CSV table of C-alpha atoms in Angstrom, one decimal:
chain,number,residue,atom,x,y,z
A,1,MET,CA,-6.5,-34.7,-1.5
A,2,THR,CA,-5.2,-37.8,0.1
A,3,ASP,CA,-5.4,-41.4,-1.2
A,4,ALA,CA,-6.6,-44.3,1.0
A,5,ALA,CA,-3.1,-45.3,2.2
A,6,GLY,CA,-2.3,-41.7,3.1
A,7,ALA,CA,-5.6,-41.2,4.9
A,8,LEU,CA,-5.0,-44.3,7.1
A,9,LYS,CA,-1.4,-43.3,7.8
A,10,GLN,CA,-2.7,-39.8,8.8
A,11,ALA,CA,-5.3,-41.4,11.1
A,12,MET,CA,-2.7,-43.6,12.8
A,13,THR,CA,-0.3,-40.7,13.3
A,14,VAL,CA,-2.4,-37.7,14.2
A,15,ILE,CA,-5.2,-39.4,16.2
A,16,GLU,CA,-4.0,-40.1,19.7
A,17,GLY,CA,-4.5,-43.7,20.8
A,18,ALA,CA,-5.2,-45.1,17.3
A,19,ILE,CA,-4.4,-48.9,17.1
A,20,GLY,CA,-5.8,-49.8,13.7
A,21,ALA,CA,-7.6,-48.2,10.7
A,22,ALA,CA,-9.2,-49.4,7.5
A,23,LEU,CA,-11.1,-48.3,4.5
A,24,VAL,CA,-13.9,-50.8,3.9
A,25,ASP,CA,-16.4,-51.5,1.1
A,26,TYR,CA,-19.7,-52.3,2.9
A,27,ASN,CA,-21.2,-53.9,-0.2
A,28,SER,CA,-18.7,-56.6,-0.2
A,29,GLY,CA,-17.3,-56.5,3.4
A,30,MET,CA,-13.8,-56.3,2.0
A,31,ALA,CA,-11.1,-54.0,3.4
A,32,LEU,CA,-9.7,-51.8,0.5
A,33,ALA,CA,-6.8,-50.6,2.7
A,34,THR,CA,-5.6,-51.3,6.2
A,35,LEU,CA,-3.0,-50.0,8.6
A,36,ASP,CA,-2.4,-51.9,11.8
A,37,GLY,CA,-0.8,-50.4,14.8
A,38,PRO,CA,0.2,-51.7,18.2
A,39,GLY,CA,-3.2,-53.3,18.9
A,40,GLY,CA,-2.6,-56.3,16.7
A,41,LEU,CA,-6.1,-56.3,15.4
A,42,ASP,CA,-7.1,-58.5,12.4
A,43,LEU,CA,-8.5,-55.6,10.4
A,44,ASN,CA,-9.9,-57.9,7.7
A,45,VAL,CA,-12.0,-59.6,10.3
A,46,ALA,CA,-13.0,-56.2,11.7
A,47,ALA,CA,-13.9,-55.0,8.2
A,48,ALA,CA,-16.3,-57.9,7.6
A,49,GLY,CA,-17.8,-57.7,11.1
A,50,ASN,CA,-18.4,-54.0,11.0
A,51,THR,CA,-19.9,-54.3,7.5
A,52,ASP,CA,-22.7,-56.2,9.2
A,53,VAL,CA,-23.1,-53.4,11.7
A,54,VAL,CA,-23.4,-50.7,9.0
A,55,ARG,CA,-25.8,-52.8,6.9
A,56,ALA,CA,-28.0,-53.5,10.0
A,57,LYS,CA,-28.2,-49.8,10.9
A,58,MET,CA,-29.0,-48.8,7.4
A,59,ARG,CA,-31.7,-51.4,7.1
A,60,THR,CA,-33.2,-50.3,10.5
A,61,MET,CA,-33.2,-46.6,9.4
A,62,ASP,CA,-34.9,-47.6,6.2
A,63,MET,CA,-37.6,-49.5,8.1
A,64,LEU,CA,-38.1,-46.6,10.4
A,65,GLY,CA,-38.4,-44.2,7.4
A,66,LEU,CA,-35.4,-42.1,8.6
A,67,SER,CA,-33.7,-40.1,5.8
A,68,ASP,CA,-30.8,-38.8,7.9
A,69,GLY,CA,-27.3,-39.9,7.1
A,70,ILE,CA,-25.1,-41.7,9.5
A,71,GLU,CA,-22.3,-39.5,10.7
A,72,ASP,CA,-20.6,-42.2,12.7
A,73,ILE,CA,-21.2,-45.3,14.7
A,74,LEU,CA,-19.5,-45.8,18.0
A,75,ILE,CA,-18.9,-49.1,19.7
A,76,THR,CA,-17.5,-48.8,23.2
A,77,LEU,CA,-15.6,-51.7,24.7
A,78,SER,CA,-14.0,-51.9,28.1
A,79,SER,CA,-10.6,-50.9,26.8
A,80,GLN,CA,-11.3,-49.6,23.2
A,81,TYR,CA,-13.4,-47.4,21.1
A,82,HIS,CA,-14.3,-48.5,17.6
A,83,LEU,CA,-15.5,-45.7,15.2
A,84,ILE,CA,-17.2,-46.4,11.9
A,85,ARG,CA,-17.7,-43.4,9.6
A,86,PRO,CA,-19.5,-44.0,6.3
A,87,LEU,CA,-18.1,-41.8,3.6
A,88,THR,CA,-20.4,-39.1,2.2
A,89,SER,CA,-18.7,-38.1,-1.0
A,90,ARG,CA,-20.0,-39.4,-4.3
A,91,SER,CA,-16.8,-41.3,-5.0
A,92,GLY,CA,-16.9,-42.7,-1.4
A,93,LYS,CA,-20.5,-44.1,-1.7
A,94,GLY,CA,-20.6,-47.6,-0.2
A,95,LEU,CA,-17.4,-47.2,1.8
A,96,PHE,CA,-16.6,-46.5,5.5
A,97,LEU,CA,-13.6,-45.6,7.5
A,98,TYR,CA,-13.0,-47.8,10.5
A,99,LEU,CA,-10.8,-46.7,13.4
A,100,ALA,CA,-9.9,-48.6,16.6
A,101,LEU,CA,-8.7,-46.6,19.6
A,102,ASP,CA,-7.1,-47.4,22.9
A,103,LYS,CA,-9.7,-46.0,25.3
A,104,GLY,CA,-7.1,-45.1,27.9
A,105,ARG,CA,-5.1,-42.9,25.5
A,106,ALA,CA,-7.7,-41.5,23.1
A,107,ASN,CA,-9.8,-38.4,23.3
A,108,LEU,CA,-13.0,-39.5,21.7
A,109,ALA,CA,-14.3,-36.0,20.7
A,110,MET,CA,-10.9,-35.1,19.2
A,111,ALA,CA,-10.7,-38.5,17.3
A,112,ARG,CA,-14.2,-37.9,15.8
A,113,HIS,CA,-13.2,-34.4,14.8
A,114,GLN,CA,-9.9,-35.5,13.2
A,115,LEU,CA,-11.6,-38.5,11.4
A,116,THR,CA,-14.1,-36.0,9.9
A,117,ARG,CA,-11.2,-33.9,8.6
A,118,ILE,CA,-9.4,-37.0,7.2
A,119,GLU,CA,-12.6,-38.0,5.4
A,120,ALA,CA,-13.0,-34.6,3.9
A,121,ASP,CA,-9.5,-34.8,2.3
A,122,LEU,CA,-9.9,-38.5,1.2
A,123,GLU,CA,-10.0,-39.0,-2.6
A,124,VAL,CA,-11.2,-42.5,-3.5
C-alpha cells in the first residue's frame, strides 16, 4: 500500500509525460497532496476547478438516473491531457486523483492503465 505522497511520486515518475498530479477532496475542493513537475501548473487552482467538473458530472448522472460509477474523466487540450479519476475504495470516498500530461509525450492508454494501478495501491 502506498500513501498519497508516494502515489503522486509514482505517477510522476512512471507515467510518461506527467507534468503534475494531485489527490483532491471533491467535497471541499482542496488538494490533499500535490506534486508539480515541469509543467508549472498551479495544482491548487486545478484541484478547485476540477472539483466543479466532478460535481457537475455526478449531478448530471444523478438527474439521468445513471447508477454507473465514473472510471475517469478526460479533458483534452491542444497540448495536454487532464485525467480525473474518482477513487472507488471506501477510504477514498469523496476523493479523486488528478493527472496532467504533456500530450506530445504521453501515451493516454498507458497513462490510464498506470493510474488505475496506482489507485489500487493507494491507502488514504
